[in-house]
């Protein structure tokens, strides 16, 4: 694995950072990309020489056009792109103005499109893979997620489009849809009523962990998934199978 390179966006924290650590442990070289110039160096502090950080904003076409050559100049190749960067800006439909809508779309959807398109030439050379991170909110409707959920549903369709068009070049494209994940941010904003409601609605009766999502992503990046493309994998404890909506979120 020493010569395989993965580029992970939104890698300064959360699922992105957990994925970087997982791939590094499996012998990958990893480029961590994030627009947070303060947080990224902290994340990089103990990752070792197999990891390099790159400060770019995936929603900015000019930044994306600079990012890929920068990564390739450092590593010489690209075998996997993990499009993890995203923003979670929730609100009622009536209170979601166009500025909020665009703020979500430009990172969650435009960023995936731009990064993937820029990476295609390098991925053709290695017969590499795209792993796009959507959300359970892209598979099932819920309150307060008109922009977020729509952006993630679009990422799912974009993934299928990529699989259909890029397969002839040996490029695989798959999508991971995390369900509720026990992050610091989630635990800070979820009331006990919401936590209880999620537990009741999830067959496994708990939140997932960042590491559990990272393991699925790492599998899809690996040669173990060499005949898997165009797939949407919900890593959600069974949440997607149990119905729509949580009453506690509507209060």
XYZ file of C-alpha atoms in Angstrom:
251
model
C 0.000 0.000 0.000
C 2.989 2.295 0.381
C 2.519 3.863 -3.042
C -1.256 4.416 -2.869
C -2.483 7.950 -2.241
C -5.838 9.119 -0.901
C -7.092 12.707 -0.862
C -9.716 13.450 1.791
C -11.656 16.720 1.888
C -13.046 18.142 5.101
C -10.280 16.252 6.865
C -9.501 18.541 9.795
C -12.044 16.882 12.079
C -14.816 14.321 12.381
C -15.346 11.590 9.821
C -12.695 13.043 7.505
C -9.973 12.923 10.135
C -11.065 9.470 11.300
C -10.839 8.253 7.698
C -7.379 9.742 7.299
C -6.155 7.934 10.415
C -7.735 4.667 9.269
C -6.149 4.810 5.819
C -2.771 5.792 7.276
C -2.950 2.755 9.566
C -3.598 0.620 6.488
C -0.479 1.920 4.751
C -1.869 4.672 2.529
C -0.277 8.031 1.925
C -2.920 10.647 2.724
C -3.537 14.229 1.664
C -5.804 16.014 4.141
C -7.606 19.000 2.639
C -9.653 21.520 4.589
C -10.446 25.222 4.414
C -9.925 25.664 8.163
C -6.355 26.941 8.285
C -6.364 26.962 12.096
C -7.733 23.479 12.727
C -5.909 21.530 10.013
C -2.393 21.916 11.522
C -3.755 20.658 14.855
C -5.180 17.594 13.143
C -1.865 16.986 11.380
C 0.220 17.195 14.550
C 0.505 13.458 15.241
C -0.160 11.892 11.840
C 3.436 11.403 10.731
C 5.274 11.865 7.446
C 2.827 9.816 5.378
C 0.275 12.624 5.710
C 0.305 16.140 4.274
C -2.137 18.990 4.810
C -3.553 21.320 2.162
C -5.646 24.408 2.919
C -8.219 24.867 0.158
C -11.951 25.534 -0.116
C -13.744 22.922 -2.238
C -16.568 25.345 -3.047
C -14.156 27.684 -4.877
C -13.412 26.545 -8.461
C -10.098 28.411 -8.535
C -9.018 26.803 -5.255
C -9.936 23.356 -6.543
C -7.972 23.929 -9.736
C -4.941 24.761 -7.605
C -5.453 21.985 -5.056
C -5.150 18.974 -7.342
C -1.807 19.993 -8.897
C -0.531 20.779 -5.403
C -1.449 17.310 -4.143
C -0.038 15.613 -7.249
C 3.168 17.606 -6.960
C 3.564 16.312 -3.405
C 2.593 12.676 -3.965
C 2.894 12.038 -7.709
C -0.385 10.140 -8.071
C -3.917 9.792 -6.772
C -5.725 6.507 -6.096
C -8.730 7.602 -4.060
C -10.676 10.823 -3.560
C -12.952 10.964 -0.527
C -15.380 13.864 -0.914
C -16.217 14.404 2.742
C -16.292 18.218 3.069
C -19.723 19.491 3.986
C -21.714 21.960 6.027
C -24.761 21.210 8.174
C -26.986 24.289 8.214
C -30.487 23.299 9.304
C -33.676 25.363 9.334
C -37.362 25.367 8.407
C -38.284 25.721 4.743
C -39.933 29.072 5.340
C -36.780 30.432 6.984
C -34.317 29.075 4.435
C -33.463 32.044 2.247
C -31.495 31.702 -0.956
C -28.232 32.681 0.747
C -28.567 29.763 3.193
C -29.547 27.437 0.334
C -26.476 28.411 -1.695
C -24.170 28.212 1.323
C -25.126 24.574 1.752
C -25.148 23.667 -1.940
C -21.816 25.258 -2.812
C -19.923 23.021 -0.379
C -22.051 19.883 -0.152
C -22.822 19.512 -3.858
C -20.700 21.912 -5.909
C -17.601 20.902 -3.963
C -18.113 17.214 -4.742
C -18.644 17.978 -8.419
C -15.622 20.274 -8.685
C -13.198 18.042 -6.805
C -14.293 14.911 -8.661
C -14.011 16.559 -12.038
C -10.548 17.902 -11.263
C -9.391 14.480 -10.043
C -10.596 12.460 -13.032
C -7.367 12.666 -15.089
C -5.272 11.414 -12.154
C -7.792 8.705 -11.275
C -7.823 7.479 -14.876
C -4.099 6.830 -14.619
C -4.452 4.678 -11.507
C -7.939 3.258 -12.162
C -8.786 4.838 -8.860
C -11.927 5.414 -6.875
C -14.312 8.131 -5.747
C -16.074 7.875 -2.396
C -18.669 10.583 -1.835
C -20.057 11.194 1.636
C -23.762 11.972 1.549
C -26.102 11.390 4.492
C -29.101 9.438 5.627
C -30.853 12.784 5.094
C -30.367 12.252 1.368
C -32.266 8.962 1.543
C -35.154 9.908 3.817
C -36.907 13.187 4.490
C -36.754 14.894 7.843
C -37.593 18.277 9.240
C -35.263 21.299 9.029
C -33.213 19.756 6.206
C -34.602 21.259 3.014
C -31.163 22.452 1.861
C -29.000 19.857 3.578
C -31.142 16.857 2.647
C -31.572 18.027 -0.933
C -27.830 18.554 -1.316
C -27.109 15.047 -0.048
C -29.772 13.471 -2.270
C -28.075 15.189 -5.189
C -24.701 13.756 -4.129
C -26.246 10.281 -4.263
C -27.444 10.840 -7.834
C -24.112 12.415 -8.798
C -22.350 9.286 -7.519
C -24.491 7.060 -9.734
C -23.795 9.310 -12.692
C -20.064 9.098 -12.010
C -20.216 5.309 -11.787
C -22.106 5.080 -15.071
C -19.769 7.367 -17.000
C -16.374 6.634 -15.467
C -16.529 2.864 -15.206
C -15.116 2.454 -18.704
C -11.915 4.073 -17.415
C -11.710 1.701 -14.458
C -12.813 4.385 -11.997
C -15.222 3.259 -9.301
C -17.660 5.655 -7.588
C -19.601 4.878 -4.435
C -21.497 6.810 -1.794
C -21.621 6.457 1.980
C -24.648 7.786 3.857
C -23.891 8.132 7.568
C -26.781 8.043 9.985
C -26.680 9.765 13.384
C -23.056 9.855 14.523
C -21.873 10.597 18.046
C -19.733 13.633 17.330
C -18.915 16.435 19.760
C -21.103 18.793 17.728
C -24.070 16.420 17.675
C -23.889 15.789 21.387
C -23.697 19.519 22.034
C -26.914 20.318 20.147
C -29.004 17.153 20.597
C -31.305 17.348 23.606
C -31.970 14.233 25.664
C -35.392 13.951 23.983
C -33.720 13.895 20.561
C -31.107 11.363 21.694
C -33.832 9.111 23.091
C -35.891 9.457 19.912
C -32.926 8.498 17.734
C -32.198 5.480 19.905
C -35.822 4.375 19.642
C -35.806 4.766 15.836
C -32.460 3.033 15.187
C -32.596 -0.780 15.254
C -29.116 -0.959 16.787
C -30.390 1.449 19.468
C -27.388 3.780 19.437
C -25.528 6.442 17.514
C -22.665 5.404 15.267
C -19.061 6.486 15.712
C -16.770 8.370 13.372
C -14.521 5.316 13.272
C -17.366 3.060 12.149
C -18.066 5.349 9.195
C -14.350 5.567 8.410
C -14.088 1.783 8.195
C -16.774 1.679 5.485
C -15.040 4.435 3.542
C -11.687 2.672 3.807
C -13.231 -0.547 2.498
C -14.640 1.247 -0.556
C -11.224 2.810 -1.225
C -9.526 -0.567 -1.056
C -9.017 -3.324 -3.600
C -11.411 -5.438 -1.528
C -14.185 -3.393 -3.165
C -12.745 -3.741 -6.679
C -16.091 -4.843 -8.180
C -18.243 -2.404 -6.203
C -19.359 0.756 -7.980
C -22.475 2.877 -8.192
C -23.541 1.782 -4.711
C -25.115 3.783 -1.913
C -24.251 2.359 1.499
C -26.145 3.605 4.534
C -23.932 3.237 7.583
C -26.759 4.052 9.954
C -27.529 1.225 12.342
C -30.619 0.403 10.306
C -32.160 3.874 10.657
C -33.109 4.204 6.980
C -35.171 1.032 7.136
C -37.470 2.166 9.934
C -39.550 5.030 8.534
C -39.544 8.784 8.193
C -39.136 11.598 10.678
C -38.635 12.002 14.413
C -41.354 13.798 16.379
C -38.754 15.183 18.795
C -37.120 17.103 15.948
C -40.388 18.867 15.116
C -40.714 20.516 18.524
